[in-house]
Tab-separated table of C-alpha atoms (C1' of nucleotides) in Angstrom:
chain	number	residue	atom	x	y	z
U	1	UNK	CA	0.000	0.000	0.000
U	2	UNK	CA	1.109	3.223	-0.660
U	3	UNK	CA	-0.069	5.289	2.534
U	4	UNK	CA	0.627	3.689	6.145
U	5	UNK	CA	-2.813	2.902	8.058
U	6	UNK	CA	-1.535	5.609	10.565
U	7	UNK	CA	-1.024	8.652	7.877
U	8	UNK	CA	-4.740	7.571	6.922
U	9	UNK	CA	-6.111	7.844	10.044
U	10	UNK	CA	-3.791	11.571	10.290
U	11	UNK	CA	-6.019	12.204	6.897
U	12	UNK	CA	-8.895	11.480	7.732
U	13	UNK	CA	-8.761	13.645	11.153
U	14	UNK	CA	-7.210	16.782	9.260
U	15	UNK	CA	-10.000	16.608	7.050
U	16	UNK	CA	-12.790	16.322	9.578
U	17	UNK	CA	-10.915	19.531	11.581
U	18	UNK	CA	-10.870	21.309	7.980
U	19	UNK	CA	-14.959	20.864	8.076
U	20	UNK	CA	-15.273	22.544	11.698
U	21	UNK	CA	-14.978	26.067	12.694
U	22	UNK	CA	-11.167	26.906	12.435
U	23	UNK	CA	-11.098	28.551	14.925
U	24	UNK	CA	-11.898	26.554	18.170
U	25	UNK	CA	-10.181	23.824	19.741
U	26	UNK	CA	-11.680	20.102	18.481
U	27	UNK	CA	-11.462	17.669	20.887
U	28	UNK	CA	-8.812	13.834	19.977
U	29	UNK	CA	-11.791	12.614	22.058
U	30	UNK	CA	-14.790	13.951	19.649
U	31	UNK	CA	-12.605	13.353	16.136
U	32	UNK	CA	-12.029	9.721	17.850
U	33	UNK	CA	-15.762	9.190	18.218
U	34	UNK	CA	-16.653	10.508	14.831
U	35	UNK	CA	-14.171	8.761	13.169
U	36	UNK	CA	-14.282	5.444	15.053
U	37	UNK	CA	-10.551	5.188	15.659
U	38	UNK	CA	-8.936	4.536	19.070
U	39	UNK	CA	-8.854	7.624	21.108
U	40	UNK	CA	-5.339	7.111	22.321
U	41	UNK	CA	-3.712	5.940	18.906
U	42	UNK	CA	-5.114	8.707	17.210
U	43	UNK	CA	-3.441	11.102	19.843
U	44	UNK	CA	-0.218	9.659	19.027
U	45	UNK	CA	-1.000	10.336	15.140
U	46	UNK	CA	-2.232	13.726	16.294
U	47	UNK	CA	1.079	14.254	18.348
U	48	UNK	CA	2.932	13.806	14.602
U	49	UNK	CA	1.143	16.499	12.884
U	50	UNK	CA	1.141	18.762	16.356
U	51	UNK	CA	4.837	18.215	16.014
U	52	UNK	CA	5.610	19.024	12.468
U	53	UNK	CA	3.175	22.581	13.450
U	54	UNK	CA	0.044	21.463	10.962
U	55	UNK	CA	-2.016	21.606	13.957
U	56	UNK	CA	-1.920	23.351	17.417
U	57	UNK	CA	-3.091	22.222	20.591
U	58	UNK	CA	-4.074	23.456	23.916
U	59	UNK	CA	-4.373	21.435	27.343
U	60	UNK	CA	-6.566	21.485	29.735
U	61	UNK	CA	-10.453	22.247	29.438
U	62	UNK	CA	-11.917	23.925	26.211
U	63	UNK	CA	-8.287	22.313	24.754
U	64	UNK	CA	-7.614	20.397	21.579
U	65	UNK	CA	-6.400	20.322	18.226
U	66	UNK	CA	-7.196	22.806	15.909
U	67	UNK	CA	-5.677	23.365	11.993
U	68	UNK	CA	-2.427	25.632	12.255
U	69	UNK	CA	-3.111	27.162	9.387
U	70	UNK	CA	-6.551	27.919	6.899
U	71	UNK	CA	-7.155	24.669	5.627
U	72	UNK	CA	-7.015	25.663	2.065
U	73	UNK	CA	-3.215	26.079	2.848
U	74	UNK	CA	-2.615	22.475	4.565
U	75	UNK	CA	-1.972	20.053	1.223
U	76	UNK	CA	-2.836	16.522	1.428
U	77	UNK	CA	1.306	16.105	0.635
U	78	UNK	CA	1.564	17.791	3.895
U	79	UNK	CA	0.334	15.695	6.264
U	80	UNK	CA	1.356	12.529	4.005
U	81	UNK	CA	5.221	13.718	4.681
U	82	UNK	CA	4.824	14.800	8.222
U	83	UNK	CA	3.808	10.851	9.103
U	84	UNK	CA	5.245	8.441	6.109
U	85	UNK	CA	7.993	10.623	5.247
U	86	UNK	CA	9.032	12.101	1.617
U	87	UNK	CA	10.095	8.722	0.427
U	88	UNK	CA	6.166	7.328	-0.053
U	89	UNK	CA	7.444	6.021	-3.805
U	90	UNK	CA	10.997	4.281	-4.453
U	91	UNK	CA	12.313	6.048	-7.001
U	92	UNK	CA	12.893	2.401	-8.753
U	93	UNK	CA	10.250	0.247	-9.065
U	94	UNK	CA	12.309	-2.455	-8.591
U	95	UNK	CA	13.984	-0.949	-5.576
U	96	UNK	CA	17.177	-0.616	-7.684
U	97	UNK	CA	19.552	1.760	-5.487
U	98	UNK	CA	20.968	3.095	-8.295
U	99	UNK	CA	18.998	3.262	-11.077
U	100	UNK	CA	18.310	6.804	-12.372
U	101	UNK	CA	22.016	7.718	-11.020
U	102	UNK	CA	24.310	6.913	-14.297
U	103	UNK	CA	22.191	4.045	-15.857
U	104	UNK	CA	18.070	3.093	-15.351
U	105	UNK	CA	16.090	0.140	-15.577
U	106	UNK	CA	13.746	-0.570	-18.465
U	107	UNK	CA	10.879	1.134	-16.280
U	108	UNK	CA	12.379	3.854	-15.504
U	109	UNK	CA	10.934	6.594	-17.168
U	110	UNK	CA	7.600	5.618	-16.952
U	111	UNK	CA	8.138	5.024	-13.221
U	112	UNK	CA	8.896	8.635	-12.876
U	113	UNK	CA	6.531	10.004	-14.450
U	114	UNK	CA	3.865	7.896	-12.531
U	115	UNK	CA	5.572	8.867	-9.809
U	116	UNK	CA	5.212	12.582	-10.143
U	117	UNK	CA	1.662	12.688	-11.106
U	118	UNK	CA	0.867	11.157	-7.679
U	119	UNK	CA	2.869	13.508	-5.527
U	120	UNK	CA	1.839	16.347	-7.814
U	121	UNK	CA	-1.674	15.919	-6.609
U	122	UNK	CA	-0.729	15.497	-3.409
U	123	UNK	CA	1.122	18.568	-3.447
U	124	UNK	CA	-2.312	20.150	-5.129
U	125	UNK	CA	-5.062	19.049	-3.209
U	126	UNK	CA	-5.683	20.913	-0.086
U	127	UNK	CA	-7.464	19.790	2.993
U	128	UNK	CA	-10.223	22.221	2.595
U	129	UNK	CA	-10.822	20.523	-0.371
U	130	UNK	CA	-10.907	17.207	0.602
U	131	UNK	CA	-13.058	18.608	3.244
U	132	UNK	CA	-16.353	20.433	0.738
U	133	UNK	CA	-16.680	18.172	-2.029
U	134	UNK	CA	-17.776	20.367	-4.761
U	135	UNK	CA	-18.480	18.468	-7.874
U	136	UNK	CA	-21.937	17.299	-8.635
U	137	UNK	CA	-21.678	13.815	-8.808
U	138	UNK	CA	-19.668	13.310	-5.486
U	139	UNK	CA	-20.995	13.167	-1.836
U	140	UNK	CA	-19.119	15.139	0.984
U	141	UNK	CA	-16.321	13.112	2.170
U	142	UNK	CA	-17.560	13.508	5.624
U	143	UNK	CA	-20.203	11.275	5.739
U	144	UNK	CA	-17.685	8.562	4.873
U	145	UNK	CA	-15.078	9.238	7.185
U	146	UNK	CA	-17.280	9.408	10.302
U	147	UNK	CA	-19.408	6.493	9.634
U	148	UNK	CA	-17.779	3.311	8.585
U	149	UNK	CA	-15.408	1.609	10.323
U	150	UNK	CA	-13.485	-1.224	8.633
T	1	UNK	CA	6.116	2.032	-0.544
T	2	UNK	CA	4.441	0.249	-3.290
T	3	UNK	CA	5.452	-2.970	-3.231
T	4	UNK	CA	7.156	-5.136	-0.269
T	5	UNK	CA	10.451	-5.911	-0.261
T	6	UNK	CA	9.557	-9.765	-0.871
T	7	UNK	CA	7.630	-8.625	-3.927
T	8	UNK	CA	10.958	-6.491	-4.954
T	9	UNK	CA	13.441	-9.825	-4.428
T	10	UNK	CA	10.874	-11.900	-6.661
T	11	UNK	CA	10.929	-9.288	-9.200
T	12	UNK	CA	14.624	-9.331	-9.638
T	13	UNK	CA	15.068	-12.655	-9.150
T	14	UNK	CA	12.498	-13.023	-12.318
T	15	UNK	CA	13.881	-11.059	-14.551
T	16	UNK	CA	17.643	-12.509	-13.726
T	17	UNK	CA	16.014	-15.873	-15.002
T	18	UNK	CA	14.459	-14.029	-17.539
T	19	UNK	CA	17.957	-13.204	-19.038
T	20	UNK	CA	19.714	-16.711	-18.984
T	21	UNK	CA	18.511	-19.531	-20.772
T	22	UNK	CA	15.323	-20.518	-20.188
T	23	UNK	CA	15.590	-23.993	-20.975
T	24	UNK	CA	17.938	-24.880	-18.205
T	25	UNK	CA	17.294	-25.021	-14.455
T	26	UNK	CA	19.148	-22.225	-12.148
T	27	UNK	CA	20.167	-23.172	-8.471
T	28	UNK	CA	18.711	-20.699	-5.939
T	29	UNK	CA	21.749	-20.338	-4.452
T	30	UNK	CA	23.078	-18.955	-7.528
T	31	UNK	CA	20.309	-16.166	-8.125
T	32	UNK	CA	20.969	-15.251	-4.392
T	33	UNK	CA	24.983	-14.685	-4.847
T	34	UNK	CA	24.102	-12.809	-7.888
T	35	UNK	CA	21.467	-10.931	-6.196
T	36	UNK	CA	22.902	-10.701	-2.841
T	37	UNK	CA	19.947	-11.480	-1.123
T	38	UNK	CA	19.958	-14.633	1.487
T	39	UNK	CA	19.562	-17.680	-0.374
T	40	UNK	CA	16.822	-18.692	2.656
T	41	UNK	CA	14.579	-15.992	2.122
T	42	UNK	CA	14.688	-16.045	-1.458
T	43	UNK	CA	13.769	-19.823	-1.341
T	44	UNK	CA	10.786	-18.747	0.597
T	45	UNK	CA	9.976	-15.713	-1.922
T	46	UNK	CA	10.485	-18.320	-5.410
T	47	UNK	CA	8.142	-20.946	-3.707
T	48	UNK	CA	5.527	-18.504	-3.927
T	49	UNK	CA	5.909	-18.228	-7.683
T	50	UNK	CA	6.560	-21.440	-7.993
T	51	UNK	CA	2.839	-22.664	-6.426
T	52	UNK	CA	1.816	-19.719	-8.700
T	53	UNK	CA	3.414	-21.196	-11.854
T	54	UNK	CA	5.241	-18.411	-12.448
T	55	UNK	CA	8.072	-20.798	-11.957
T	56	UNK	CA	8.723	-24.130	-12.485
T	57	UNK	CA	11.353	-26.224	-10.188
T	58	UNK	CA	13.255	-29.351	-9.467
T	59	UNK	CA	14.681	-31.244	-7.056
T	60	UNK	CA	18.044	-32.736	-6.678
T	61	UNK	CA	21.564	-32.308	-8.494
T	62	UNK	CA	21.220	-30.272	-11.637
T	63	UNK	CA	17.727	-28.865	-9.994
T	64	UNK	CA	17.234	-25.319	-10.023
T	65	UNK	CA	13.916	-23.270	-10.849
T	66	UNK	CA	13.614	-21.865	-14.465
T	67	UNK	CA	10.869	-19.731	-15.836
T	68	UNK	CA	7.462	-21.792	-16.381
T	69	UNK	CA	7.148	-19.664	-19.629
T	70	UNK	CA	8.580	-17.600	-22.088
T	71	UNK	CA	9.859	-14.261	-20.343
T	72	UNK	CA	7.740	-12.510	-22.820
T	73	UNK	CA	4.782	-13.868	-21.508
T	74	UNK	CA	5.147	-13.386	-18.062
T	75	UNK	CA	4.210	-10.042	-16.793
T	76	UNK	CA	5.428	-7.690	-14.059
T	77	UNK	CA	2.051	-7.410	-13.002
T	78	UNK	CA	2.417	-11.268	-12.779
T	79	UNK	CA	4.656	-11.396	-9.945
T	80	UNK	CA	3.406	-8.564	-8.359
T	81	UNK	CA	-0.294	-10.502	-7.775
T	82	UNK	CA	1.689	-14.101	-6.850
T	83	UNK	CA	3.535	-12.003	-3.818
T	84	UNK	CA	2.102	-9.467	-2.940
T	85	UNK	CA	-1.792	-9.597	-4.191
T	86	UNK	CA	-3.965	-7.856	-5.927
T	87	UNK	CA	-5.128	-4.923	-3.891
T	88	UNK	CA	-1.522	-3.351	-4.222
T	89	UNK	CA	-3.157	-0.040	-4.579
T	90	UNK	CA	-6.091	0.754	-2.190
T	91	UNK	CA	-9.730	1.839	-3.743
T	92	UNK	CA	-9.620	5.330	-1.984
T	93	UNK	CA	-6.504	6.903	-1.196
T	94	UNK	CA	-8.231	7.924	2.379
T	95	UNK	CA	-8.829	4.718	3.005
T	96	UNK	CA	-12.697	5.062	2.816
T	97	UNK	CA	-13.521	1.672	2.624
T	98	UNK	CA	-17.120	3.082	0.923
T	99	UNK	CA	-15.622	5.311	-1.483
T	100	UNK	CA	-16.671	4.950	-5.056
T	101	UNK	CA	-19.401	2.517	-4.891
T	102	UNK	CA	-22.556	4.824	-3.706
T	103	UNK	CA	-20.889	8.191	-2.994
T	104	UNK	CA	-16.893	9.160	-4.134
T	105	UNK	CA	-14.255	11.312	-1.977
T	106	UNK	CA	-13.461	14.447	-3.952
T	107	UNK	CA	-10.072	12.814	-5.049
T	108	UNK	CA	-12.112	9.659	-5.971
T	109	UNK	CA	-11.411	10.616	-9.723
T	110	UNK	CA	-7.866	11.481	-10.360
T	111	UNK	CA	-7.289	8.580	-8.054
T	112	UNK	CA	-8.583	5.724	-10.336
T	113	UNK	CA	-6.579	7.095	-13.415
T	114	UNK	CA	-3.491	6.650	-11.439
T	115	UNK	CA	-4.003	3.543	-10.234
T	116	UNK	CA	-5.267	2.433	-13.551
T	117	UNK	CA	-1.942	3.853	-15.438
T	118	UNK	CA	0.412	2.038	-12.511
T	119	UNK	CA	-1.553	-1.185	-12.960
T	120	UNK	CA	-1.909	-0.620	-16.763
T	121	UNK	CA	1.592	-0.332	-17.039
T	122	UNK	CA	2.837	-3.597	-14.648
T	123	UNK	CA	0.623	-5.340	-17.044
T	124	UNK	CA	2.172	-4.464	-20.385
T	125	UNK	CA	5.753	-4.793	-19.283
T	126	UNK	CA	7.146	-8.442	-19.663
T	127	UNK	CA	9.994	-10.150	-18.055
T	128	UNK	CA	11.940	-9.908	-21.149
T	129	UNK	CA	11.470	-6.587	-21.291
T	130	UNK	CA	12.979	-5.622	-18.023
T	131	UNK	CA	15.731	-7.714	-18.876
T	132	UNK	CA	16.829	-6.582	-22.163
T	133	UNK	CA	16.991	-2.322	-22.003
T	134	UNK	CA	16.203	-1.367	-25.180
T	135	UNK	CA	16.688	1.990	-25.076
T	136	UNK	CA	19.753	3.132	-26.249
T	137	UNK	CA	20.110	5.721	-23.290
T	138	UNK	CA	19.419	3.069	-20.976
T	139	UNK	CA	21.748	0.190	-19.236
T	140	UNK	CA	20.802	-3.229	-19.192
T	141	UNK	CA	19.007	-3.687	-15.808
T	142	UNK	CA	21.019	-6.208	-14.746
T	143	UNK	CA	24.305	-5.086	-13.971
T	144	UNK	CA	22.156	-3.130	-11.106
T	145	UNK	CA	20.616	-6.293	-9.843
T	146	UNK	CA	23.500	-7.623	-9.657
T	147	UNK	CA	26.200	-5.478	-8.465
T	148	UNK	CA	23.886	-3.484	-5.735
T	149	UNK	CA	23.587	-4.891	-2.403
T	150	UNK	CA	21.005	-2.679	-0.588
M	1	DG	C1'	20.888	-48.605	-1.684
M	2	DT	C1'	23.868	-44.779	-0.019
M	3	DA	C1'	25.512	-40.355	-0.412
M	4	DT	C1'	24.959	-35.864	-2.535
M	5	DT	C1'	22.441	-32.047	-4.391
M	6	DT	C1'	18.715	-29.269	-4.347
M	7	DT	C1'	13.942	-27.478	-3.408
M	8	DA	C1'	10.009	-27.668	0.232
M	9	DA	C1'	8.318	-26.859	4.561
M	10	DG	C1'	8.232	-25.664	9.292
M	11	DA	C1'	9.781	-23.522	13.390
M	12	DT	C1'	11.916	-19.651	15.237
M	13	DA	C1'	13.733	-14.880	15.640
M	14	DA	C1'	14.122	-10.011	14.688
M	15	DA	C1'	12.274	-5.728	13.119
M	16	DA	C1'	8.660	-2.740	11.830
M	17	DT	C1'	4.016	-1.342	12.328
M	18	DA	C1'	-0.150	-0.931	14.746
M	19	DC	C1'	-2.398	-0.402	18.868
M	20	DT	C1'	-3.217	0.013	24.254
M	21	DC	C1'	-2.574	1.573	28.813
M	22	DT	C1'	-0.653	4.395	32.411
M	23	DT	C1'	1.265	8.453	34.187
M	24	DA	C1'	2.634	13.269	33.756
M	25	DA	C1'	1.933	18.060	32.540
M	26	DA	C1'	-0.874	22.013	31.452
M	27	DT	C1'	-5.041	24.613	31.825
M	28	DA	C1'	-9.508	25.952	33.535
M	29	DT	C1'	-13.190	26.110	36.896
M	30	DT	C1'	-14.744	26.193	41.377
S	1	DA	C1'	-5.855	25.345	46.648
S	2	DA	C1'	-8.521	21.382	44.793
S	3	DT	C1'	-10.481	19.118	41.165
S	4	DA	C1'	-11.682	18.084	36.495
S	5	DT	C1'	-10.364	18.217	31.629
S	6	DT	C1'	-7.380	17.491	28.137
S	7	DT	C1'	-2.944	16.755	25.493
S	8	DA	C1'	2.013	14.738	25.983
S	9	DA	C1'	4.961	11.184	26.771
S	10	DG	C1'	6.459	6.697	27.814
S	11	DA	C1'	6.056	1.890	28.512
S	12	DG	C1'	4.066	-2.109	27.069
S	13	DT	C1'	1.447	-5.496	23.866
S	14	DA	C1'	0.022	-7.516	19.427
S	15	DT	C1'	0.381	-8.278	14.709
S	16	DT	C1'	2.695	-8.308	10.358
S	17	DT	C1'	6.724	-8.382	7.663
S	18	DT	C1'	11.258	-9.793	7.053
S	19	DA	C1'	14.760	-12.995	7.758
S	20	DT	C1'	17.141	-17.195	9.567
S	21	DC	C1'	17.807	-21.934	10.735
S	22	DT	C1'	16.686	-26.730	10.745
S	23	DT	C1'	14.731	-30.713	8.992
S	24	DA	C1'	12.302	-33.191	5.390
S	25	DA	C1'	11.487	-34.693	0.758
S	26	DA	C1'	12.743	-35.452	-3.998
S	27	DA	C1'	15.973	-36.410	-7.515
S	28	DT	C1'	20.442	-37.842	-9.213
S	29	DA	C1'	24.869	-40.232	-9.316
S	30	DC	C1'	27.662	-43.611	-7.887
DNA sequence: GTATTTTAAGATAAAATACTCTTAAATATT
DNA sequence: AATATTTAAGAGTATTTTATCTTAAAATAC
């Protein structure tokens, strides 16, 4: 799989925050419920993006996370790299070390290129996106994310 | 990442067989001194194509495993379903294990072309291919399965 | 048939990932 | 100050993936 169950669940929560006022402070506990993952495993996730500053929190009562930022400037590539790291896609598809260096495999090119078209919509999507579905055809994301559980 | 490191190891192990005669039987042990991978493991790993008849192989002195067809009739996409499945590439890259059936995520769309392109492409590449480069700007793929230990 | 070569299979170990539980620290309310 | 709320941090457990080691089974050669 390409994305680790973990940076999913780090998804998922930055986009539910993106649908809530920006402003206030959300609480792990609430996203948990609506999301139906573990309370305490999604705080470590949490603790990941708190860490790399795509979300602040506050102790204590009234605390939380909240988005650091407007959440049409948070890129799904953001919080993909702040959990799995840059290095998501080998640059070889057949986890060659070197190719690409002096010589490439037979795949190369087309490797790359597939390559880039995934990160470059990572890079262009942003959570407030992901968060208001806008064309036609599609349902809000929401109602996904909060009610199934598998 | 992708594809698991087993899945890489059969890969290369493949297309080394692909590029030596197919009608004779190669030891393990000599695809895992060429490869540099531990002949145990990639025992384990061939079996797996083998029971997939990817592979065929044979006991005893003069025993080996050899391709069960011609290498340009076995696919990269081939080996990549014996090892590591066919749900390489998740439905939704959220994870929403609804998404697309009733109701879509917003990046529902661009995210089926890419997967379709990635598995279009392991499809139409054959072992022979990835063993002879045939680009002129290109090395032959296997002095970097060979020579590269990581 | 005995010894040798080689894959097959199983048991075990190590490492990475996923998940849980407990305690500590910070903040707010009273 | 005392208590309740909430994130942070750390220790611990479980599962999966990766890798190793041992033994068994099959085939050959002598």
């Amino acid at each position: 799989m390409l994305l680790s169950n973990t940076c999913i669940y780090g998804l998922r929560a930055s986009v539910l925050l993106a649908s809530k006022d920006g402003e206030k402070f959300v609480t792990i506990r609430e996203l948990s419920n609506e999301l139906h993952i573990s309370f305490h495993f999604l705080t470590k996730v949490l603790q990941l993006l708190t860490k790399s500053e795509l979300l602040t929190s506050y102790k204590g009562p009234n605390g939380g996370v909240k988005l650091a930022r407007p959440a049409s400037e948070i890129t799904f590539m953001d919080i993909v790299v702040s959990i799995d790291g840059k290095n998501i896609i080998k640059e070889c598809a057949l986890g060659l070390p070197g190719c690409g260096e002096i010589a490439s495999c037979p795949l190369h090119d087309e490797w790359v290129a597939m390559k880039g078209n995934i990160l470059k919509m990572m890079h262009s999507v942003s959570l407030e996106q992901l968060a208001q579905s806008k064309n036609p055809g599609q349902s809000n994301v929401l109602a996904d994310l909060k009610s199934l559980t598998a």
